[in-house]
Amino acid sequence: MNKIQTWIAKGIWSLFGQYRGMRREIYVLFWGRVATNMGAMIWPMLTLILSNKIGLSPSEIASVTIFMGVLQFPVNLLGGKLADRCNKKWLIIICDLVTVSCYLTAAALSVSWEQILLFYLAGLFQTVENPSYDALIADLSTAENREKAYSLLYLGLNLGLILAPSVGGILFENHLNLAFVIDGLTTLSSTVLIFFFVKDITPDNRGKSNIYEAPRESHSTMGVLFQKKVILLFFGCWAVYSFVYAQFNFLIPLNLESLYSARGAMYFGFLTSLNGFVVIIGTPLLTRICRKISDIQKLFLGELLVGLSLSMYIFIQGMLPLYYVSMVLFTMGEILSTLGCYPYITRRIPSTHRGRISSVLNIFQGGAGYFSQWYVGGLLETSTMRNVWIVIAWIAVAGLLCYLVLMNRDKRSFPLFYQTENIE
């Protein structure tokens, strides 16, 4: 027994010990993500709130979500510009304080459009701060440990999500306002951590040089993108992936509600918590296992697993245990896509444009997600749930083909990454 315990302890240390050696600020941001997402109970339930509480149809939900999402596009660009021009720490703190105010005010209201609008307003300020988070992680990490830094932040994001969606599903029917209170207080705790413990945000220039990350102050965002058009191709690939991935918070909860009525919110909460639990185990494991494969290969495998998992819904309607099998595969694909995305993009753009390019990437991701909801919401009005899942499966196949094209183009555009002694 002692030998088994020792072996398990060594295995755990091997997995989580790989995150040693990074700057203190990265660990503070990690715990900030954990604190914020311990209370992330509203976003996973939003589709069900609009459906069950407000009484909207799937197409109406999609229309509302798209309208609010379109408002986020200029806000995202503003956030990217501010991230490259302002102090990222203070930008995050100010946006967080406004977000907390919106959550706590919404908690004092009954379920209504006013409450939903306050929630979306909070979301706009979170959108402003997102490019700062993304750029700050790239600034604080080196080329060698950047993947691990993003892996750690993603781990923190999901560590807080293990219980939050399940608790949110339990509170959904009779105590929804309490979920708003918890969201606000946990976000405030994250803000306090960043305020007191993030001291130095000077970019880390240690490690091997990367000529693709060299600063280009005189270049515009569009100038950078059109100089390396393969980045635009990557944005297109990520958009297809985001279209498919968006069914996690849209089609899956609607599918569960159609089968299980109000209990669908509870089951969806359990699935979301399983998603967070698998991330905790799978992120360090896949980070270590896949450390020698390229960013694009991770992205390809992520698209494959996400598409495969959602395609299962064509055949498993009403088979509740198989939903959990599907969610495990889905989460593994999500992890691999996350491990590939930001390391891929930040290694190929000037360090002076990280915030702005991150905001453009977020727009492609958000636009694809909102278009997905509009398109899928319309399909649900005229087709069966099974047929809609078939459409999603074919779109996932198209995403795989796009990544194959990207692999070929990337070798020609960034040849140094493919030499025996590369700059990564």
Coordinates of C-alpha atoms in Angstrom, one line a residue:
M1 CA 0.0 0.0 0.0
N2 CA 2.8 2.4 0.9
K3 CA 4.5 1.8 -2.5
I4 CA 1.2 2.5 -4.3
Q5 CA 0.7 5.7 -2.3
T6 CA 4.3 6.8 -3.1
W7 CA 3.8 6.0 -6.8
I8 CA 0.5 8.1 -6.8
A9 CA 2.2 11.0 -5.0
K10 CA 5.1 11.0 -7.4
G11 CA 2.7 10.9 -10.3
I12 CA 0.7 13.9 -9.0
W13 CA 3.9 15.8 -8.3
S14 CA 5.2 15.1 -11.8
L15 CA 2.0 16.4 -13.3
F16 CA 1.6 19.6 -11.2
G17 CA 5.3 20.1 -10.6
Q18 CA 5.6 21.1 -14.3
Y19 CA 4.1 24.4 -13.4
R20 CA 7.0 25.4 -11.2
G21 CA 9.5 28.2 -12.1
M22 CA 7.1 30.8 -13.5
R23 CA 6.7 34.4 -12.2
R24 CA 4.7 35.0 -9.1
E25 CA 2.2 37.2 -10.9
I26 CA 1.1 34.2 -13.1
Y27 CA 0.2 32.2 -9.9
V28 CA -1.7 35.2 -8.6
L29 CA -3.7 35.4 -11.8
F30 CA -4.3 31.7 -11.6
W31 CA -5.8 32.0 -8.1
G32 CA -7.8 35.0 -9.3
R33 CA -9.3 32.8 -12.0
V34 CA -10.1 30.1 -9.5
A35 CA -11.9 32.7 -7.2
T36 CA -13.9 34.3 -10.0
N37 CA -15.1 31.0 -11.4
M38 CA -16.1 29.5 -8.1
G39 CA -19.1 31.8 -8.5
A40 CA -19.7 31.4 -12.3
M41 CA -23.2 30.2 -12.0
I42 CA -25.1 32.4 -14.4
W43 CA -23.4 32.1 -17.7
P44 CA -23.9 28.3 -18.0
M45 CA -27.6 28.8 -17.1
L46 CA -28.2 31.7 -19.4
T47 CA -29.9 29.8 -22.2
L48 CA -32.2 28.1 -19.7
I49 CA -33.0 31.4 -17.9
L50 CA -34.1 32.9 -21.2
S51 CA -36.0 29.8 -22.1
N52 CA -37.5 28.7 -18.7
K53 CA -37.8 31.9 -16.8
I54 CA -38.3 34.5 -19.5
G55 CA -40.2 32.2 -21.9
L56 CA -38.4 32.7 -25.2
S57 CA -38.2 30.2 -28.0
P58 CA -34.9 28.8 -29.3
S59 CA -34.9 31.3 -32.2
E60 CA -35.7 34.2 -29.9
I61 CA -33.0 33.2 -27.5
A62 CA -30.5 33.1 -30.5
S63 CA -31.7 36.6 -31.6
V64 CA -31.3 38.1 -28.2
T65 CA -27.9 36.5 -27.7
I66 CA -26.7 37.6 -31.2
F67 CA -27.9 41.2 -30.6
M68 CA -26.0 41.4 -27.3
G69 CA -23.0 39.7 -28.9
V70 CA -22.8 42.2 -31.7
L71 CA -22.5 45.0 -29.1
Q72 CA -19.4 43.2 -27.7
F73 CA -17.5 43.4 -31.0
P74 CA -16.5 47.1 -30.8
V75 CA -16.1 46.7 -27.0
N76 CA -13.6 43.8 -27.7
L77 CA -11.6 46.0 -30.1
L78 CA -11.6 48.7 -27.5
G79 CA -10.3 46.2 -24.9
G80 CA -7.5 45.1 -27.2
K81 CA -6.4 48.7 -27.9
L82 CA -6.5 49.6 -24.2
A83 CA -4.5 46.4 -23.3
D84 CA -1.7 47.5 -25.6
R85 CA -1.8 51.1 -24.4
C86 CA -2.7 51.1 -20.7
N87 CA -1.7 49.4 -17.5
K88 CA -3.2 46.0 -17.8
K89 CA -3.5 45.4 -14.1
W90 CA -5.5 48.5 -13.4
L91 CA -7.7 47.9 -16.5
I92 CA -8.6 44.5 -15.1
I93 CA -9.3 45.9 -11.6
I94 CA -11.6 48.7 -12.8
C95 CA -13.6 46.4 -15.1
D96 CA -14.0 43.9 -12.3
L97 CA -15.4 46.5 -9.9
V98 CA -18.0 47.6 -12.5
T99 CA -18.9 43.9 -13.0
V100 CA -19.3 43.3 -9.3
S101 CA -21.6 46.3 -9.0
C102 CA -23.8 45.0 -11.9
Y103 CA -24.0 41.5 -10.4
L104 CA -25.0 42.7 -6.9
T105 CA -27.6 45.2 -8.3
A106 CA -29.1 42.4 -10.5
A107 CA -29.4 40.2 -7.4
A108 CA -31.7 42.7 -5.8
L109 CA -34.2 42.5 -8.7
S110 CA -36.7 39.8 -9.6
V111 CA -36.1 37.7 -12.7
S112 CA -36.8 40.2 -15.5
W113 CA -35.3 41.9 -18.6
E114 CA -33.7 44.5 -16.3
Q115 CA -31.8 41.7 -14.5
I116 CA -30.7 40.2 -17.8
L117 CA -29.5 43.6 -19.1
L118 CA -27.4 44.2 -16.0
F119 CA -25.9 40.8 -16.4
Y120 CA -25.0 41.6 -20.1
L121 CA -23.6 44.9 -19.0
A122 CA -21.3 43.1 -16.6
G123 CA -20.4 40.8 -19.5
L124 CA -19.3 43.9 -21.6
F125 CA -16.8 45.0 -19.0
Q126 CA -15.5 41.4 -18.7
T127 CA -15.1 41.6 -22.5
V128 CA -13.0 44.7 -22.1
E129 CA -10.6 43.0 -19.7
N130 CA -10.2 39.7 -21.5
P131 CA -7.5 40.9 -24.0
S132 CA -5.6 42.3 -21.0
Y133 CA -5.6 38.9 -19.3
D134 CA -4.5 37.1 -22.5
A135 CA -1.8 39.6 -23.3
L136 CA -0.6 39.7 -19.6
I137 CA 0.0 36.0 -19.6
A138 CA 2.1 36.3 -22.8
D139 CA 4.0 39.2 -21.3
L140 CA 4.8 37.4 -18.0
S141 CA 5.9 34.1 -19.6
T142 CA 8.8 33.2 -21.8
A143 CA 8.7 31.4 -25.1
E144 CA 9.6 28.2 -23.4
N145 CA 7.0 28.2 -20.6
R146 CA 4.1 30.0 -22.4
E147 CA 2.1 26.9 -23.1
K148 CA 2.4 25.9 -19.4
A149 CA 1.4 29.5 -18.3
Y150 CA -1.8 29.3 -20.4
S151 CA -2.4 25.8 -19.3
L152 CA -2.2 26.9 -15.7
L153 CA -4.7 29.8 -16.2
Y154 CA -7.1 27.5 -18.0
L155 CA -6.7 25.0 -15.1
G156 CA -7.6 27.8 -12.7
L157 CA -10.6 28.9 -14.8
N158 CA -12.0 25.4 -14.6
L159 CA -11.0 24.6 -11.0
G160 CA -13.6 27.1 -9.9
L161 CA -16.1 25.6 -12.2
I162 CA -16.2 22.1 -10.6
L163 CA -19.0 22.9 -8.2
A164 CA -20.4 26.2 -9.5
P165 CA -22.6 25.0 -12.4
S166 CA -24.1 22.2 -10.2
V167 CA -24.9 24.6 -7.4
G168 CA -26.3 27.0 -10.0
G169 CA -28.5 24.2 -11.4
I170 CA -29.8 23.6 -7.9
L171 CA -30.5 27.3 -7.2
F172 CA -32.0 27.8 -10.7
E173 CA -35.6 27.0 -9.9
N174 CA -36.2 28.9 -6.6
H175 CA -33.1 30.8 -5.6
L176 CA -31.6 32.3 -8.8
N177 CA -30.9 35.7 -7.2
L178 CA -28.5 34.0 -4.8
A179 CA -26.4 32.9 -7.8
F180 CA -26.0 36.6 -8.8
V181 CA -24.8 37.4 -5.3
I182 CA -22.2 34.6 -5.3
D183 CA -21.0 35.7 -8.8
G184 CA -20.5 39.2 -7.5
L185 CA -18.7 38.3 -4.3
T186 CA -16.3 35.8 -5.9
T187 CA -15.4 38.3 -8.7
L188 CA -14.6 40.8 -5.9
S189 CA -12.3 38.4 -4.2
S190 CA -10.4 37.9 -7.4
T191 CA -10.1 41.7 -7.8
V192 CA -8.7 41.9 -4.3
L193 CA -6.0 39.3 -5.0
I194 CA -4.9 41.1 -8.2
F195 CA -4.8 44.5 -6.4
F196 CA -2.6 43.4 -3.6
F197 CA -0.4 40.7 -5.1
V198 CA 0.2 41.6 -8.7
K199 CA 3.2 44.0 -8.4
D200 CA 5.4 43.6 -11.5
I201 CA 3.9 43.3 -15.0
T202 CA 7.1 44.1 -16.9
P203 CA 7.3 41.8 -19.9
D204 CA 9.6 38.8 -19.5
N205 CA 12.2 38.8 -22.3
R206 CA 14.3 35.8 -21.0
G207 CA 14.8 32.7 -23.1
K208 CA 15.3 32.0 -26.7
S209 CA 14.6 34.9 -29.1
N210 CA 11.7 34.7 -31.5
I211 CA 12.0 37.0 -34.5
Y212 CA 8.2 36.7 -35.1
E213 CA 7.5 38.4 -31.8
A214 CA 9.8 41.4 -32.4
P215 CA 8.0 44.7 -31.5
R216 CA 6.5 46.6 -34.4
E217 CA 5.3 49.9 -33.0
S218 CA 4.7 51.5 -36.4
H219 CA 2.5 48.7 -37.7
S220 CA -1.3 48.8 -37.5
T221 CA -3.3 45.8 -36.5
M222 CA -4.5 45.2 -40.0
G223 CA -1.0 45.7 -41.3
V224 CA 0.3 42.9 -39.1
L225 CA -2.6 40.6 -40.1
F226 CA -2.3 41.1 -43.8
Q227 CA 1.5 40.8 -43.7
K228 CA 1.0 37.2 -42.5
K229 CA -2.3 36.1 -44.0
V230 CA -2.0 32.6 -42.5
I231 CA -3.1 34.3 -39.2
L232 CA -6.4 35.2 -40.8
L233 CA -6.7 31.6 -42.0
F234 CA -6.1 30.5 -38.4
F235 CA -8.9 32.9 -37.3
G236 CA -11.2 31.2 -39.8
C237 CA -10.3 27.7 -38.4
W238 CA -10.9 28.9 -34.9
A239 CA -14.2 30.4 -36.0
V240 CA -15.4 27.0 -37.3
Y241 CA -14.3 25.3 -34.0
S242 CA -16.1 28.0 -32.0
F243 CA -19.3 27.4 -34.1
V244 CA -19.2 23.7 -33.1
Y245 CA -18.0 24.4 -29.5
A246 CA -20.9 26.9 -28.9
Q247 CA -23.4 24.0 -28.8
F248 CA -22.0 23.2 -25.3
N249 CA -24.0 26.2 -23.9
F250 CA -26.8 26.3 -26.5
L251 CA -27.9 23.1 -28.1
I252 CA -27.0 20.7 -25.3
P253 CA -29.1 22.5 -22.6
L254 CA -32.0 22.9 -25.0
N255 CA -31.7 19.2 -25.8
L256 CA -31.7 18.3 -22.1
E257 CA -34.7 20.6 -21.5
S258 CA -36.7 19.0 -24.3
L259 CA -36.1 15.6 -22.8
Y260 CA -36.2 16.3 -19.0
S261 CA -38.1 19.6 -18.7
A262 CA -37.0 21.6 -15.6
R263 CA -34.6 18.8 -14.5
G264 CA -32.7 19.5 -17.7
A265 CA -31.0 22.5 -15.9
M266 CA -29.8 20.2 -13.1
Y267 CA -28.4 17.6 -15.5
F268 CA -26.7 20.3 -17.5
G269 CA -25.2 21.6 -14.3
F270 CA -23.8 18.1 -13.6
L271 CA -22.4 17.9 -17.1
T272 CA -20.7 21.3 -16.8
S273 CA -19.2 20.3 -13.4
L274 CA -17.9 17.1 -15.0
N275 CA -16.4 19.3 -17.7
G276 CA -14.5 21.2 -15.0
F277 CA -13.5 18.1 -13.1
V278 CA -12.0 16.5 -16.3
V279 CA -10.1 19.8 -17.0
I280 CA -8.5 19.6 -13.6
I281 CA -7.2 16.1 -14.2
G282 CA -6.7 16.3 -18.0
T283 CA -5.0 19.7 -18.4
P284 CA -1.7 18.9 -16.6
L285 CA -1.8 15.3 -18.0
L286 CA -2.3 16.4 -21.6
T287 CA 0.1 19.3 -21.2
R288 CA 2.8 16.8 -20.3
I289 CA 1.8 14.1 -22.8
C290 CA 1.5 16.5 -25.8
R291 CA 4.4 18.7 -25.0
K292 CA 6.3 17.6 -28.0
I293 CA 3.6 17.9 -30.6
S294 CA 3.0 21.3 -32.4
D295 CA 0.3 23.8 -31.6
I296 CA -1.5 23.1 -34.8
Q297 CA -1.6 19.3 -34.1
K298 CA -3.1 20.1 -30.7
L299 CA -5.7 22.3 -32.5
F300 CA -6.5 19.5 -35.0
L301 CA -6.9 16.8 -32.3
G302 CA -9.1 19.2 -30.3
E303 CA -11.4 19.8 -33.2
L304 CA -11.6 16.0 -33.8
L305 CA -12.5 15.1 -30.2
V306 CA -15.1 18.0 -29.8
G307 CA -16.7 17.0 -33.2
L308 CA -16.8 13.3 -32.3
S309 CA -18.3 14.0 -28.8
L310 CA -21.1 16.2 -30.1
S311 CA -21.8 13.7 -33.0
M312 CA -22.6 11.2 -30.4
Y313 CA -25.9 13.1 -29.7
I314 CA -27.1 11.8 -33.0
F315 CA -27.4 8.4 -31.5
I316 CA -27.7 8.8 -27.7
Q317 CA -30.9 10.7 -27.2
G318 CA -32.4 9.7 -23.8
M319 CA -29.3 7.7 -22.8
L320 CA -28.2 9.8 -19.8
P321 CA -25.0 7.9 -18.9
L322 CA -23.7 8.3 -22.4
Y323 CA -24.0 12.1 -22.1
Y324 CA -21.2 11.9 -19.5
V325 CA -19.0 9.8 -21.8
S326 CA -19.6 12.4 -24.5
M327 CA -18.6 15.2 -22.1
V328 CA -15.3 13.5 -21.2
L329 CA -14.4 13.4 -24.9
F330 CA -15.6 17.0 -25.4
T331 CA -13.5 18.2 -22.5
M332 CA -10.3 16.5 -23.8
G333 CA -10.9 18.2 -27.1
E334 CA -11.5 21.6 -25.4
I335 CA -8.2 21.2 -23.4
L336 CA -6.1 20.4 -26.5
S337 CA -7.7 23.4 -28.4
T338 CA -6.9 25.7 -25.5
L339 CA -3.3 24.4 -25.2
G340 CA -2.8 25.1 -28.9
C341 CA -4.6 28.4 -29.5
Y342 CA -2.9 31.2 -27.6
P343 CA 0.6 29.7 -27.7
Y344 CA 0.1 29.4 -31.5
I345 CA -1.0 33.0 -32.0
T346 CA 1.3 34.8 -29.5
R347 CA 4.4 33.1 -31.0
R348 CA 3.6 34.4 -34.5
I349 CA 2.7 38.1 -33.8
P350 CA 4.7 41.1 -32.6
S351 CA 4.7 41.5 -28.8
T352 CA 3.4 45.1 -29.3
H353 CA 0.1 43.8 -30.7
R354 CA -0.9 41.0 -28.3
G355 CA -3.9 42.8 -26.9
R356 CA -5.3 43.9 -30.2
I357 CA -4.8 40.6 -32.0
S358 CA -6.3 38.8 -29.0
S359 CA -9.4 41.1 -29.3
V360 CA -9.7 40.2 -33.0
L361 CA -9.5 36.5 -32.2
N362 CA -12.2 37.0 -29.6
I363 CA -14.4 38.7 -32.2
F364 CA -14.0 35.7 -34.6
Q365 CA -14.8 33.4 -31.7
G366 CA -17.8 35.3 -30.5
G367 CA -19.1 36.0 -34.0
A368 CA -19.0 32.3 -34.9
G369 CA -20.7 31.4 -31.6
Y370 CA -23.5 33.9 -32.0
F371 CA -24.0 33.0 -35.7
S372 CA -24.1 29.4 -34.6
Q373 CA -26.9 30.1 -32.1
W374 CA -28.9 32.1 -34.7
Y375 CA -28.4 29.3 -37.3
V376 CA -29.1 26.4 -34.9
G377 CA -32.0 28.2 -33.3
G378 CA -33.6 28.6 -36.7
L379 CA -33.0 24.9 -37.6
L380 CA -34.7 23.8 -34.4
E381 CA -37.9 25.6 -35.5
T382 CA -38.1 23.5 -38.7
S383 CA -36.2 20.3 -38.0
T384 CA -35.7 17.5 -35.4
M385 CA -33.0 17.6 -32.7
R386 CA -31.3 14.6 -34.3
N387 CA -31.0 16.3 -37.7
V388 CA -29.6 19.4 -36.2
W389 CA -26.9 17.3 -34.5
I390 CA -26.1 15.8 -37.9
V391 CA -25.5 19.3 -39.3
I392 CA -23.1 20.1 -36.4
A393 CA -21.2 16.9 -37.1
W394 CA -20.6 17.9 -40.8
I395 CA -19.5 21.3 -39.8
A396 CA -16.9 19.7 -37.4
V397 CA -15.6 17.7 -40.4
A398 CA -15.2 20.9 -42.3
G399 CA -13.2 22.3 -39.4
L400 CA -10.8 19.4 -39.6
L401 CA -10.2 20.0 -43.3
C402 CA -9.5 23.7 -42.5
Y403 CA -6.8 22.8 -40.0
L404 CA -5.2 20.5 -42.6
V405 CA -4.9 23.5 -44.9
L406 CA -3.6 25.6 -42.1
M407 CA -0.8 23.0 -41.3
N408 CA 0.4 23.3 -44.9
R409 CA 0.3 27.1 -45.1
D410 CA 1.9 27.6 -41.7
K411 CA 5.1 25.7 -42.7
R412 CA 5.6 28.1 -45.5
S413 CA 4.8 31.3 -43.5
F414 CA 6.8 30.4 -40.3
P415 CA 9.6 28.1 -41.5
L416 CA 11.8 28.7 -38.4
F417 CA 9.3 26.7 -36.3
Y418 CA 9.8 23.7 -38.4
Q419 CA 13.6 23.6 -38.5
T420 CA 15.4 21.0 -36.4
E421 CA 16.7 23.7 -34.0
N422 CA 13.6 25.9 -33.9
I423 CA 13.0 29.1 -31.9
E424 CA 10.2 27.7 -29.8

